Every structure is written in C-alpha cells, then in structure tokens.
C-alpha cells in the first residue's frame, strides 16, 4: 500500500473573474521511501498540490475536494484541529519556496526551529537540545540557535528551513523549489544533503520543481503537470529517457545541454492557458504539434502505456 494516495483532488481559488482551477482532478501515489518529482512550467499547479496535502490553504479557496489517503487514513475526513494536532509537521511537513522569506527576521533561529516542539508540549530545554541535533544533521553548528536570519547566508537559511521541516521526524516531506535563488555550488550541496537525509531517515519526498535536470538528481518517479492537470507520470527512467506526452517531449527538448549534437535549442510555442477559462478537451492542444480534432472536444483519459507509466493523450 502506498504511503500517500491522492485521488481526484480539486483545488480552485476564488477571484473576481471566476474560479482559478489550479488543481483539477489530479490523482497520484507515492510509495514510502521514494521521491516523486512534480515538474512543469510555473503556474501549472505544483505548489497548490503541496499546500492541498499539508492543508495550509489561503482564504480565497473556492473548491477543495477529493481524497488524500496518508498511511491508510483519509486526511479529508479529519477536522482542522485534529489535522493540526496529529498530521501537520508531525507526519507531513513542507519546505516552502524561498528560504529568504520563510524565516521571521526578528526571531532567533532557535526559537523558530523549536516552535512546533514547544506547541506540542515538549519542554523548552529539551526542545533546544533536539533543535541543536537537527541543525547538526543538516551540517550546521548549534551556535546558530542564538543568531538571527540576517546573520546567515542563503545556503545556511535553506538548511535551517530543512531542519525545521525534519524536527518532528515526519514520514513525508514536501520540498517546494528547495534550491531556488541559490548559486550552483550551494544548490549541489543542498541536493546532496537531501539525498543523505532521505537515506538516513528513510524519508519520502514530494519534490516540486520546474528544473528538470535537478529533478533527475533526486526523483524515483516523475509527474509532469500542465495547466492544473497531470499529463504523464512514470519512473524517472521512463520520463527522462522515453517520454510519451508531446508536452513532456517538448519540455525535454527545451533543456540546454553541453553537447551540440542536439542541434538548435528548441522551445514550446504559445503560452500557458488561463486556468480561469482553460481550453476544452486536452489543455495542451493549442500548443501541440500533434493536435487532432478529438483533442479540441474530449479530455484524454490517463492510460497505462507500460508498467508504471501513465499518459493522458489521445495519441495512445
């Protein structure tokens, strides 16, 4: 049985122009100890899936529906207080995008790291000891507990945010662009840290990114999102070596390489459609070079083209 089983998940946001269909009937599974990378262009709904699972929703939610089965329990059946007390940060945590803005500038690192422990009833001295241990696990000195965020570099802040996500020893960690705004050397160090922590603690990750080469570093499985829907999902080898959906193929072709034998760098023509009024049928059809008449009228179903490899496209 998978650790996480998301079924028919919907998350729409209320706006003056109408509901934004950020997550529109999305389903996927994540096995314990594996990493699922959610990839796609900015604005396709990747982060919305993350906040749907952790239930840190904004006030303008229009629709929030579906099933999120975690460790055999449907989280949608839990009231907010039970979810906060038993699930959030204890069993599921999240590294939010942009460590520069994730930390409170006027509170010490120690106070911020121990906050979930103290709120759950742990003695402050014991919480500080656990926080020091958490910082050491991400390669930082416990002396940082008395410092403020402005005294840390970008890479150190990112490590602190990761330590905060792991302080309660959750089973599932959602990583939302954990290396954004970092230089390449620091980015590589953070990725190596995430790999080590995954192995040591048998963590399960959902890795949200638009960086395909970065996703290949950590992912066991990859789900490709476009305009609020998952269009292809499979193992990392299947997605990166033998993509099936036209959008996935075009994404791969748009990745720059150090080799010149691929010829001219390609791009995906057109723009991402509005999620307020998405196109009928397949949402990628206005930009797809393989468009057929049926693509304009009927939404494609997710079909298994080989073991563990699913694609939503009328070509299959």
Short mmCIF file of N, CA and C in Angstrom, two decimals, residues 3-130:
data_model
loop_
_atom_site.label_atom_id
_atom_site.label_comp_id
_atom_site.label_asym_id
_atom_site.label_seq_id
_atom_site.Cartn_x
_atom_site.Cartn_y
_atom_site.Cartn_z
N UNK A 3 2.31 5.04 0.71
CA UNK A 3 2.23 5.91 1.87
C UNK A 3 1.20 7.02 1.63
N UNK A 4 1.19 7.57 0.40
CA UNK A 4 0.27 8.65 0.05
C UNK A 4 -0.47 8.27 -1.22
N UNK A 5 -1.79 8.39 -1.18
CA UNK A 5 -2.62 8.09 -2.34
C UNK A 5 -3.59 9.25 -2.52
N UNK A 6 -3.32 10.09 -3.52
CA UNK A 6 -4.16 11.25 -3.82
C UNK A 6 -5.13 10.86 -4.93
N UNK A 7 -6.42 11.06 -4.68
CA UNK A 7 -7.44 10.64 -5.65
C UNK A 7 -8.38 11.80 -5.97
N UNK A 8 -8.46 12.12 -7.24
CA UNK A 8 -9.43 13.12 -7.73
C UNK A 8 -9.40 14.40 -6.90
N UNK A 9 -8.22 14.98 -6.77
CA UNK A 9 -8.03 16.18 -5.96
C UNK A 9 -8.38 17.43 -6.76
N UNK A 10 -9.16 18.31 -6.14
CA UNK A 10 -9.53 19.60 -6.73
C UNK A 10 -9.14 20.70 -5.76
N UNK A 11 -8.55 21.77 -6.28
CA UNK A 11 -8.32 22.99 -5.52
C UNK A 11 -8.49 24.18 -6.46
N UNK A 12 -9.59 24.91 -6.27
CA UNK A 12 -9.87 26.11 -7.05
C UNK A 12 -9.77 27.32 -6.13
N UNK A 13 -9.29 28.43 -6.70
CA UNK A 13 -9.21 29.69 -5.95
C UNK A 13 -10.28 30.66 -6.45
N UNK A 14 -10.89 31.38 -5.54
CA UNK A 14 -11.93 32.35 -5.89
C UNK A 14 -11.29 33.67 -6.30
N UNK A 15 -11.66 34.18 -7.48
CA UNK A 15 -11.23 35.50 -7.92
C UNK A 15 -12.44 36.25 -8.48
N UNK A 16 -12.26 37.53 -8.76
CA UNK A 16 -13.36 38.33 -9.30
C UNK A 16 -13.75 37.88 -10.70
N UNK A 17 -12.81 37.32 -11.44
CA UNK A 17 -13.09 36.87 -12.80
C UNK A 17 -13.65 35.46 -12.86
N UNK A 18 -13.64 34.77 -11.72
CA UNK A 18 -14.11 33.39 -11.69
C UNK A 18 -13.09 32.51 -11.00
N UNK A 19 -13.45 31.24 -10.73
CA UNK A 19 -12.53 30.34 -10.03
C UNK A 19 -11.31 29.97 -10.87
N UNK A 20 -10.14 29.99 -10.24
CA UNK A 20 -8.89 29.55 -10.88
C UNK A 20 -8.74 28.06 -10.60
N UNK A 21 -8.72 27.23 -11.64
CA UNK A 21 -8.67 25.78 -11.48
C UNK A 21 -7.22 25.32 -11.37
N UNK A 22 -6.61 25.60 -10.21
CA UNK A 22 -5.19 25.34 -10.01
C UNK A 22 -4.87 23.85 -9.99
N UNK A 23 -5.71 23.07 -9.32
CA UNK A 23 -5.57 21.61 -9.29
C UNK A 23 -6.92 21.04 -9.70
N UNK A 24 -6.94 20.35 -10.83
CA UNK A 24 -8.22 19.96 -11.43
C UNK A 24 -8.26 18.45 -11.68
N UNK A 25 -8.79 17.73 -10.69
CA UNK A 25 -8.97 16.27 -10.80
C UNK A 25 -7.63 15.56 -10.98
N UNK A 26 -6.76 15.70 -9.98
CA UNK A 26 -5.42 15.13 -10.02
C UNK A 26 -5.34 13.90 -9.13
N UNK A 27 -4.71 12.84 -9.63
CA UNK A 27 -4.53 11.60 -8.85
C UNK A 27 -3.09 11.09 -9.03
N UNK A 28 -2.50 10.63 -7.92
CA UNK A 28 -1.16 10.01 -7.98
C UNK A 28 -0.90 9.29 -6.66
N UNK A 29 0.14 8.46 -6.65
CA UNK A 29 0.53 7.71 -5.45
C UNK A 29 2.02 7.91 -5.20
N UNK A 30 2.40 7.83 -3.93
CA UNK A 30 3.81 7.93 -3.55
C UNK A 30 4.11 6.79 -2.58
N UNK A 31 5.04 5.92 -2.94
CA UNK A 31 5.43 4.81 -2.07
C UNK A 31 6.40 5.30 -1.00
N UNK A 32 6.37 4.63 0.15
CA UNK A 32 7.25 5.03 1.25
C UNK A 32 8.71 4.87 0.86
N UNK A 33 9.52 5.86 1.22
CA UNK A 33 10.95 5.81 0.95
C UNK A 33 11.35 6.24 -0.45
N UNK A 34 10.38 6.72 -1.25
CA UNK A 34 10.68 7.14 -2.62
C UNK A 34 10.48 8.65 -2.76
N UNK A 35 10.91 9.17 -3.90
CA UNK A 35 10.74 10.60 -4.21
C UNK A 35 9.93 10.74 -5.48
N UNK A 36 8.83 11.50 -5.40
CA UNK A 36 8.05 11.86 -6.57
C UNK A 36 8.36 13.31 -6.91
N UNK A 37 8.86 13.57 -8.11
CA UNK A 37 9.10 14.93 -8.56
C UNK A 37 7.88 15.42 -9.34
N UNK A 38 7.36 16.57 -8.92
CA UNK A 38 6.28 17.24 -9.66
C UNK A 38 6.92 18.33 -10.50
N UNK A 39 6.89 18.17 -11.82
CA UNK A 39 7.57 19.12 -12.69
C UNK A 39 6.58 19.76 -13.66
N UNK A 40 6.96 20.91 -14.19
CA UNK A 40 6.11 21.63 -15.13
C UNK A 40 6.42 23.11 -15.07
N UNK A 41 5.83 23.86 -16.01
CA UNK A 41 6.05 25.29 -16.07
C UNK A 41 5.47 25.99 -14.85
N UNK A 42 5.96 27.20 -14.57
CA UNK A 42 5.43 27.99 -13.46
C UNK A 42 3.95 28.26 -13.67
N UNK A 43 3.17 28.15 -12.57
CA UNK A 43 1.75 28.42 -12.65
C UNK A 43 0.90 27.25 -13.05
N UNK A 44 1.48 26.03 -13.10
CA UNK A 44 0.70 24.87 -13.54
C UNK A 44 -0.01 24.16 -12.39
N UNK A 45 0.25 24.57 -11.14
CA UNK A 45 -0.47 23.97 -10.02
C UNK A 45 0.37 23.10 -9.10
N UNK A 46 1.69 23.09 -9.29
CA UNK A 46 2.55 22.21 -8.49
C UNK A 46 2.50 22.57 -7.00
N UNK A 47 2.72 23.84 -6.69
CA UNK A 47 2.70 24.27 -5.29
C UNK A 47 1.32 24.08 -4.68
N UNK A 48 0.27 24.28 -5.48
CA UNK A 48 -1.10 24.10 -4.97
C UNK A 48 -1.35 22.68 -4.52
N UNK A 49 -0.73 21.71 -5.18
CA UNK A 49 -0.84 20.32 -4.72
C UNK A 49 -0.19 20.18 -3.34
N UNK A 50 0.98 20.80 -3.17
CA UNK A 50 1.68 20.72 -1.90
C UNK A 50 0.87 21.30 -0.75
N UNK A 51 0.31 22.49 -0.94
CA UNK A 51 -0.46 23.10 0.14
C UNK A 51 -1.80 22.40 0.35
N UNK A 52 -2.29 21.70 -0.69
CA UNK A 52 -3.51 20.90 -0.53
C UNK A 52 -3.27 19.74 0.43
N UNK A 53 -2.11 19.11 0.28
CA UNK A 53 -1.78 17.95 1.12
C UNK A 53 -1.54 18.38 2.56
N UNK A 54 -0.80 19.49 2.74
CA UNK A 54 -0.49 19.97 4.09
C UNK A 54 -1.64 20.79 4.68
N UNK A 55 -2.61 21.13 3.86
CA UNK A 55 -3.78 21.91 4.23
C UNK A 55 -3.40 23.26 4.84
N UNK A 56 -2.53 23.99 4.15
CA UNK A 56 -2.23 25.37 4.52
C UNK A 56 -2.81 26.24 3.40
N UNK A 57 -4.12 26.37 3.41
CA UNK A 57 -4.84 26.96 2.30
C UNK A 57 -5.06 28.46 2.49
N UNK A 58 -5.04 29.23 1.42
CA UNK A 58 -5.36 30.66 1.53
C UNK A 58 -6.85 30.86 1.79
N UNK A 59 -7.23 32.10 2.06
CA UNK A 59 -8.62 32.38 2.40
C UNK A 59 -9.56 32.32 1.20
N UNK A 60 -9.01 32.48 0.00
CA UNK A 60 -9.89 32.57 -1.17
C UNK A 60 -10.12 31.22 -1.85
N UNK A 61 -10.20 30.14 -1.05
CA UNK A 61 -10.45 28.82 -1.62
C UNK A 61 -11.90 28.74 -2.08
N UNK A 62 -12.09 28.32 -3.32
CA UNK A 62 -13.43 28.15 -3.89
C UNK A 62 -13.87 26.70 -3.78
N UNK A 63 -12.99 25.78 -4.16
CA UNK A 63 -13.29 24.34 -4.12
C UNK A 63 -12.07 23.59 -3.59
N UNK A 64 -12.30 22.73 -2.63
CA UNK A 64 -11.24 21.87 -2.07
C UNK A 64 -11.87 20.51 -1.82
N UNK A 65 -11.58 19.55 -2.71
CA UNK A 65 -12.32 18.29 -2.67
C UNK A 65 -11.42 17.16 -3.17
N UNK A 66 -11.84 15.94 -2.88
CA UNK A 66 -11.10 14.76 -3.30
C UNK A 66 -10.73 13.90 -2.11
N UNK A 67 -9.80 12.97 -2.31
CA UNK A 67 -9.32 12.11 -1.24
C UNK A 67 -7.80 12.21 -1.16
N UNK A 68 -7.29 12.38 0.07
CA UNK A 68 -5.85 12.35 0.32
C UNK A 68 -5.63 11.29 1.39
N UNK A 69 -5.30 10.09 0.96
CA UNK A 69 -5.15 8.96 1.89
C UNK A 69 -3.68 8.85 2.26
N UNK A 70 -3.37 9.12 3.53
CA UNK A 70 -1.99 9.08 4.03
C UNK A 70 -1.88 8.00 5.10
N UNK A 71 -1.03 7.03 4.84
CA UNK A 71 -0.80 5.94 5.80
C UNK A 71 -2.11 5.26 6.19
N UNK A 72 -3.00 5.11 5.19
CA UNK A 72 -4.25 4.42 5.41
C UNK A 72 -5.39 5.27 5.94
N UNK A 73 -5.15 6.58 6.18
CA UNK A 73 -6.18 7.47 6.72
C UNK A 73 -6.51 8.54 5.69
N UNK A 74 -7.80 8.73 5.42
CA UNK A 74 -8.22 9.79 4.51
C UNK A 74 -8.18 11.13 5.26
N UNK A 75 -7.19 11.95 4.93
CA UNK A 75 -6.99 13.21 5.65
C UNK A 75 -8.16 14.17 5.47
N UNK A 76 -8.91 14.01 4.40
CA UNK A 76 -10.05 14.90 4.15
C UNK A 76 -11.18 14.68 5.15
N UNK A 77 -11.15 13.54 5.85
CA UNK A 77 -12.17 13.26 6.85
C UNK A 77 -11.84 13.89 8.20
N UNK A 78 -10.62 14.40 8.38
CA UNK A 78 -10.20 14.96 9.65
C UNK A 78 -10.59 16.43 9.73
N UNK A 79 -11.04 16.86 10.90
CA UNK A 79 -11.32 18.29 11.09
C UNK A 79 -9.99 19.04 11.22
N UNK A 80 -10.03 20.36 11.12
CA UNK A 80 -8.81 21.16 11.10
C UNK A 80 -7.98 20.99 12.36
N UNK A 81 -8.61 20.93 13.52
CA UNK A 81 -7.87 20.82 14.77
C UNK A 81 -7.16 19.47 14.87
N UNK A 82 -7.84 18.40 14.50
CA UNK A 82 -7.22 17.07 14.51
C UNK A 82 -6.07 17.01 13.52
N UNK A 83 -6.28 17.60 12.35
CA UNK A 83 -5.22 17.61 11.34
C UNK A 83 -4.00 18.36 11.87
N UNK A 84 -4.21 19.52 12.49
CA UNK A 84 -3.09 20.31 13.02
C UNK A 84 -2.37 19.56 14.13
N UNK A 85 -3.11 18.91 14.99
CA UNK A 85 -2.54 18.24 16.16
C UNK A 85 -1.83 16.94 15.81
N UNK A 86 -2.36 16.19 14.83
CA UNK A 86 -1.85 14.85 14.58
C UNK A 86 -1.05 14.69 13.28
N UNK A 87 -1.29 15.55 12.29
CA UNK A 87 -0.69 15.34 10.98
C UNK A 87 0.34 16.41 10.60
N UNK A 88 -0.08 17.66 10.61
CA UNK A 88 0.81 18.73 10.12
C UNK A 88 2.06 18.83 10.97
N UNK A 89 3.18 18.70 10.34
CA UNK A 89 4.54 18.79 10.89
C UNK A 89 4.92 17.51 11.64
N UNK A 90 3.98 16.79 12.23
CA UNK A 90 4.32 15.52 12.89
C UNK A 90 4.55 14.41 11.87
N UNK A 91 3.64 14.32 10.88
CA UNK A 91 3.74 13.24 9.89
C UNK A 91 4.01 13.77 8.48
N UNK A 92 3.55 14.99 8.22
CA UNK A 92 3.79 15.62 6.92
C UNK A 92 4.31 17.04 7.17
N UNK A 93 5.44 17.37 6.57
CA UNK A 93 5.98 18.73 6.70
C UNK A 93 6.32 19.25 5.31
N UNK A 94 6.69 20.53 5.26
CA UNK A 94 6.95 21.15 3.95
C UNK A 94 8.07 22.16 4.06
N UNK A 95 8.97 22.12 3.09
CA UNK A 95 9.99 23.15 2.93
C UNK A 95 9.45 24.13 1.90
N UNK A 96 9.05 25.31 2.36
CA UNK A 96 8.41 26.26 1.47
C UNK A 96 9.43 26.95 0.57
N UNK A 97 8.95 27.42 -0.56
CA UNK A 97 9.80 28.06 -1.54
C UNK A 97 10.35 29.38 -1.00
N UNK A 98 11.65 29.59 -1.19
CA UNK A 98 12.27 30.86 -0.80
C UNK A 98 12.60 30.95 0.67
N UNK A 99 13.74 30.34 1.07
CA UNK A 99 14.14 30.37 2.48
C UNK A 99 14.38 31.80 2.96
N UNK A 100 14.72 32.69 2.03
CA UNK A 100 14.98 34.08 2.40
C UNK A 100 13.75 34.71 3.08
N UNK A 101 12.56 34.29 2.67
CA UNK A 101 11.32 34.87 3.19
C UNK A 101 10.61 33.94 4.17
N UNK A 102 11.10 32.72 4.33
CA UNK A 102 10.41 31.74 5.18
C UNK A 102 10.71 31.94 6.66
N UNK A 103 11.79 32.64 6.98
CA UNK A 103 12.19 32.84 8.37
C UNK A 103 11.80 34.23 8.85
N UNK A 104 11.35 34.31 10.09
CA UNK A 104 10.99 35.60 10.69
C UNK A 104 12.27 36.36 11.04
N UNK A 105 12.45 37.56 10.51
CA UNK A 105 13.73 38.27 10.71
C UNK A 105 13.98 38.76 12.12
N UNK A 106 12.96 38.84 12.98
CA UNK A 106 13.14 39.40 14.31
C UNK A 106 13.09 38.33 15.41
N UNK A 107 13.11 37.06 15.03
CA UNK A 107 13.11 35.96 15.99
C UNK A 107 14.34 35.10 15.74
N UNK A 108 15.00 34.65 16.80
CA UNK A 108 16.21 33.85 16.64
C UNK A 108 15.92 32.53 15.95
N UNK A 109 16.95 31.97 15.37
CA UNK A 109 16.82 30.68 14.68
C UNK A 109 16.32 29.61 15.65
N UNK A 110 16.86 29.61 16.87
CA UNK A 110 16.46 28.61 17.86
C UNK A 110 14.98 28.65 18.17
N UNK A 111 14.44 29.85 18.36
CA UNK A 111 13.01 29.99 18.67
C UNK A 111 12.14 29.48 17.53
N UNK A 112 12.60 29.70 16.30
CA UNK A 112 11.80 29.27 15.15
C UNK A 112 11.87 27.77 14.94
N UNK A 113 13.04 27.17 15.19
CA UNK A 113 13.18 25.73 15.00
C UNK A 113 12.39 24.95 16.05
N UNK A 114 12.37 25.45 17.30
CA UNK A 114 11.72 24.69 18.37
C UNK A 114 10.21 24.93 18.45
N UNK A 115 9.69 25.88 17.69
CA UNK A 115 8.28 26.26 17.82
C UNK A 115 7.32 25.07 17.74
N UNK A 116 7.43 24.18 16.72
CA UNK A 116 6.47 23.05 16.68
C UNK A 116 6.62 22.10 17.86
N UNK A 117 7.85 21.98 18.39
CA UNK A 117 8.06 21.11 19.55
C UNK A 117 7.39 21.69 20.79
N UNK A 118 7.59 22.99 21.01
CA UNK A 118 7.01 23.64 22.18
C UNK A 118 5.49 23.61 22.12
N UNK A 119 4.94 23.86 20.94
CA UNK A 119 3.48 23.84 20.79
C UNK A 119 2.90 22.46 21.02
N UNK A 120 3.71 21.42 20.83
CA UNK A 120 3.23 20.06 21.05
C UNK A 120 3.48 19.59 22.48
N UNK A 121 4.02 20.50 23.33
CA UNK A 121 4.15 20.16 24.75
C UNK A 121 5.53 19.76 25.21
N UNK A 122 6.54 19.84 24.36
CA UNK A 122 7.91 19.47 24.75
C UNK A 122 8.52 20.59 25.58
N UNK A 123 9.24 20.21 26.65
CA UNK A 123 9.93 21.19 27.49
C UNK A 123 10.93 21.99 26.67
N UNK A 124 11.07 23.29 26.98
CA UNK A 124 11.89 24.19 26.16
C UNK A 124 13.35 23.74 26.11
N UNK A 125 13.92 23.33 27.23
CA UNK A 125 15.32 22.89 27.24
C UNK A 125 15.51 21.65 26.37
N UNK A 126 14.57 20.72 26.49
CA UNK A 126 14.63 19.51 25.67
C UNK A 126 14.45 19.86 24.19
N UNK A 127 13.56 20.82 23.90
CA UNK A 127 13.34 21.24 22.53
C UNK A 127 14.60 21.87 21.93
N UNK A 128 15.32 22.66 22.73
CA UNK A 128 16.56 23.28 22.25
C UNK A 128 17.62 22.22 21.97
N UNK A 129 17.67 21.18 22.80
CA UNK A 129 18.61 20.08 22.56
C UNK A 129 18.28 19.36 21.26
N UNK A 130 16.99 19.14 21.03
CA UNK A 130 16.57 18.50 19.78
C UNK A 130 16.84 19.40 18.58
#
